[in-house]
Amino acid sequence: QQQVKQSPQSLIVQKGGISIINCAYENTAFDYFPWYQQFPGKGPALLIAIRPDVSEKKEGRFTISFNKSAKQFSLHIMDSQPGDSATYFCASGGTSYGKLTFGQGTILTVHP
Amino acid sequence: DTEVTQTPKHLVMGMTNKKSLKCEQHMGHRAMYWYKQKAKKPPELMFVYSYEKLSINESVPSRFSPECPNSSLLNLHLHALQPEDSALYLCASSLILAADYNEQFFGPGTRLTVL
């Protein structure tokens, strides 16, 4: 089974700091890379997504960096806030597959 | 309306019971998904329906039986479950099964406890 490896498992950041979560994928046919945010007791919600034809995508404080040759992508959260404390999942998929393969998740805690 | 709703929010059932989970969306999406999520783990895909037909079954035990009565509704029928089936069951939908930026919208889930 194709895997998506996510690190770190947990991350503690001070308010105003930068949070960085990394993912690596195996299947070169993947062409869709979303990040999901999940709060306790809620379903995951799409945060930001990228296609491999660009190396970076920014939406507000959230940026995805993508390295196609290394088969890696990362999420950067600038000016991290306590409200960002949640579990973050990277995922990979292909437009021909429909399915998403999720990473194991990162529990982010932002201290005030 | 960009919401996926799930009922019930919580469900406790015995191993001999039969129960059903319900999911509804009114976004005109034609792909609907069932996921199982254990604590501190990612969602695991169980079933995918595309245009009301079962497209993907991830080798799920037959004690879980999905049903898609129409394009807005998705059910998961449960029978003779085991305690290890206790988990958060998530429903999701997307515009179609395979598409650019195939954003999946998740519901809040049903917290299932099997005694």
Coordinates of C-alpha atoms in Angstrom, one line a residue:
Chain A
Q1 CA 0.0 0.0 0.0
Q2 CA 1.3 3.4 -0.9
Q3 CA 2.1 5.4 2.2
V4 CA 2.3 9.0 3.2
K5 CA 4.8 9.6 6.0
Q6 CA 4.1 12.6 8.3
S7 CA 6.3 14.2 10.9
P8 CA 6.5 15.2 13.7
Q9 CA 3.8 13.3 15.6
S10 CA 3.4 16.3 17.9
L11 CA 4.5 19.9 17.9
I12 CA 4.5 22.6 20.5
V13 CA 4.9 26.2 19.4
Q14 CA 4.7 29.5 21.2
K15 CA 2.1 32.0 20.0
G16 CA 3.5 34.0 17.1
G17 CA 5.9 31.3 16.1
I18 CA 6.1 29.3 12.9
S19 CA 4.7 25.7 12.9
I20 CA 6.2 23.4 10.3
I21 CA 4.8 19.9 9.5
N22 CA 6.3 17.7 6.8
C23 CA 5.0 14.9 4.6
A24 CA 6.6 12.5 2.2
Y25 CA 4.8 10.4 -0.4
E26 CA 5.8 7.4 -2.5
N27 CA 3.4 7.2 -5.4
T28 CA 4.6 9.4 -8.3
A29 CA 1.1 9.3 -9.8
F30 CA -0.3 11.4 -6.9
D31 CA -1.2 14.8 -8.2
Y32 CA -3.3 16.3 -5.4
F33 CA -1.9 17.2 -1.9
P34 CA -4.3 18.6 0.6
W35 CA -3.9 19.4 4.3
Y36 CA -6.8 18.8 6.7
Q37 CA -7.3 20.4 10.1
Q38 CA -9.3 18.5 12.7
F39 CA -10.5 19.8 16.1
P40 CA -11.6 17.4 18.8
G41 CA -15.0 16.1 18.3
K42 CA -15.2 17.4 14.7
G43 CA -14.6 16.0 11.3
P44 CA -11.5 17.0 9.3
A45 CA -11.8 20.3 7.3
L46 CA -9.8 21.1 4.2
L47 CA -7.2 23.8 5.0
I48 CA -5.2 24.2 1.8
A49 CA -4.3 22.0 -1.1
I50 CA -1.7 22.1 -3.9
R51 CA -1.0 20.5 -7.3
P52 CA 2.5 19.5 -8.3
D53 CA 2.7 22.1 -11.1
V54 CA 3.5 24.8 -8.5
S55 CA 6.2 24.8 -5.7
E56 CA 4.3 26.9 -3.2
K57 CA 0.8 28.0 -2.4
K58 CA -0.1 30.5 0.2
E59 CA -3.5 31.3 1.8
G60 CA -3.4 33.8 4.6
R61 CA -1.1 32.4 7.4
F62 CA -0.9 28.9 5.8
T63 CA 1.6 28.0 3.1
I64 CA 2.3 24.7 1.4
S65 CA 5.8 24.1 0.0
F66 CA 6.1 21.3 -2.5
N67 CA 9.2 19.5 -3.7
K68 CA 8.3 17.2 -6.6
S69 CA 11.8 15.7 -7.0
A70 CA 12.1 14.8 -3.3
K71 CA 8.4 13.7 -3.2
Q72 CA 7.9 15.9 -0.1
F73 CA 5.6 18.7 0.9
S74 CA 5.2 20.7 4.0
L75 CA 2.7 23.0 5.8
H76 CA 3.9 26.2 7.3
I77 CA 1.7 28.1 9.7
M78 CA 3.0 31.6 10.2
D79 CA 2.2 33.7 13.4
S80 CA 0.7 30.6 15.0
Q81 CA -2.2 31.2 17.3
P82 CA -3.8 29.2 20.2
G83 CA -6.8 28.7 18.0
D84 CA -4.6 26.8 15.5
S85 CA -4.2 24.0 18.1
A86 CA -5.6 21.0 16.4
T87 CA -4.6 17.8 14.6
Y88 CA -3.3 18.3 11.1
F89 CA -3.3 15.6 8.4
C90 CA -1.6 15.7 5.1
A91 CA -3.0 13.6 2.3
S92 CA -2.2 12.6 -1.2
G93 CA -4.4 11.5 -4.0
G94 CA -4.7 11.3 -7.7
T95 CA -7.4 12.8 -9.9
S96 CA -7.7 9.3 -11.5
Y97 CA -8.0 7.6 -8.1
G98 CA -10.5 9.7 -6.2
K99 CA -9.2 8.1 -2.9
L100 CA -7.0 10.0 -0.5
T101 CA -4.1 8.5 1.4
F102 CA -3.7 10.2 4.8
G103 CA -0.6 10.8 6.8
Q104 CA -0.6 9.7 10.5
G105 CA -1.3 13.2 11.8
T106 CA 0.4 15.9 13.8
I107 CA -1.0 17.2 17.1
L108 CA -0.2 20.9 17.2
T109 CA -0.3 22.8 20.5
V110 CA 0.2 26.6 20.4
H111 CA 0.9 28.0 23.8
P112 CA -0.3 31.6 24.5
Chain B
D1 CA -25.2 24.9 1.9
T2 CA -21.7 23.4 2.3
E3 CA -22.6 21.1 5.1
V4 CA -22.5 17.3 5.5
T5 CA -24.8 16.3 8.4
Q6 CA -24.6 13.0 10.3
T7 CA -27.0 11.4 12.7
P8 CA -26.9 10.3 15.4
K9 CA -24.0 12.2 17.1
H10 CA -23.5 9.4 19.5
L11 CA -24.5 5.7 19.4
V12 CA -24.1 3.0 22.0
M13 CA -25.0 -0.5 20.9
G14 CA -24.6 -4.1 22.0
M15 CA -22.9 -6.8 19.9
T16 CA -26.3 -8.3 18.9
N17 CA -28.0 -5.0 18.0
K18 CA -28.8 -3.7 14.5
K19 CA -28.4 0.1 14.0
S20 CA -27.9 2.5 11.2
L21 CA -25.9 5.7 10.7
K22 CA -27.2 8.4 8.4
C23 CA -25.4 11.0 6.3
E24 CA -26.9 13.7 4.2
Q25 CA -25.6 16.5 1.9
H26 CA -27.3 19.0 -0.3
M27 CA -24.3 20.3 -2.3
G28 CA -25.1 18.3 -5.4
H29 CA -22.1 16.1 -4.8
R30 CA -22.2 12.7 -6.6
A31 CA -19.4 11.0 -4.6
M32 CA -20.0 10.0 -0.9
Y33 CA -17.6 8.3 1.4
W34 CA -17.6 6.4 4.7
Y35 CA -14.5 6.6 6.9
K36 CA -13.6 5.0 10.3
Q37 CA -11.4 7.0 12.6
K38 CA -9.8 5.6 15.8
A39 CA -8.5 8.0 18.4
K40 CA -5.3 9.8 17.4
K41 CA -5.3 8.1 14.0
P42 CA -6.1 9.3 10.5
P43 CA -9.4 8.5 8.8
E44 CA -9.5 5.1 7.2
L45 CA -11.6 4.8 4.1
M46 CA -14.3 2.1 4.2
F47 CA -16.6 2.7 1.2
V48 CA -17.1 5.1 -1.7
Y49 CA -20.3 5.6 -3.7
S50 CA -20.2 7.3 -7.0
Y51 CA -23.5 8.3 -8.6
E52 CA -25.3 6.1 -6.1
K53 CA -23.3 3.0 -7.0
L54 CA -20.7 1.4 -4.8
S55 CA -17.3 2.1 -6.4
I56 CA -14.8 1.2 -3.6
N57 CA -15.1 -1.3 -0.8
E58 CA -11.8 -1.4 1.2
S59 CA -12.3 -5.0 2.2
V60 CA -14.7 -4.0 5.1
P61 CA -16.3 -6.8 7.1
S62 CA -19.8 -7.7 6.1
R63 CA -21.2 -6.6 9.5
F64 CA -20.9 -3.1 7.9
S65 CA -23.4 -2.6 5.1
P66 CA -23.5 0.6 3.2
E67 CA -26.5 2.0 1.2
C68 CA -27.0 5.0 -1.0
P69 CA -30.8 5.5 -1.5
N70 CA -30.3 8.7 -3.5
S71 CA -27.7 11.2 -4.4
S72 CA -28.1 13.1 -1.1
L73 CA -28.3 10.3 1.4
L74 CA -25.8 7.7 2.6
N75 CA -26.5 5.1 5.2
L76 CA -24.3 2.6 7.1
H77 CA -26.1 -0.4 8.5
L78 CA -24.5 -2.0 11.5
H79 CA -25.0 -5.6 12.7
A80 CA -23.2 -7.9 15.1
L81 CA -20.4 -5.4 15.7
Q82 CA -17.4 -6.1 17.9
P83 CA -16.0 -3.8 20.6
E84 CA -13.0 -3.1 18.4
D85 CA -15.5 -1.4 16.0
S86 CA -15.9 1.4 18.4
A87 CA -14.7 4.5 16.7
L88 CA -15.7 7.8 15.1
Y89 CA -17.5 7.2 11.8
L90 CA -17.1 10.0 9.3
C91 CA -19.1 10.7 6.2
A92 CA -17.7 12.8 3.4
S93 CA -18.8 14.0 0.0
S94 CA -17.1 15.5 -3.0
L95 CA -18.3 16.8 -6.3
I96 CA -17.4 13.6 -8.2
L97 CA -15.1 10.7 -7.4
A98 CA -12.1 11.8 -9.5
A99 CA -11.6 15.4 -10.3
D100 CA -9.2 18.3 -10.0
Y101 CA -8.9 19.5 -6.4
N102 CA -11.3 16.8 -5.3
E103 CA -12.1 18.5 -2.0
Q104 CA -13.8 16.2 0.3
F105 CA -16.2 17.8 2.8
F106 CA -16.5 15.9 6.0
G107 CA -19.4 15.6 8.4
P108 CA -18.9 15.9 12.2
G109 CA -19.1 12.1 12.6
T110 CA -21.0 9.6 14.7
R111 CA -19.2 8.4 17.9
L112 CA -20.0 4.7 18.1
T113 CA -19.4 2.6 21.2
V114 CA -20.0 -1.2 21.0
L115 CA -20.4 -2.9 24.4

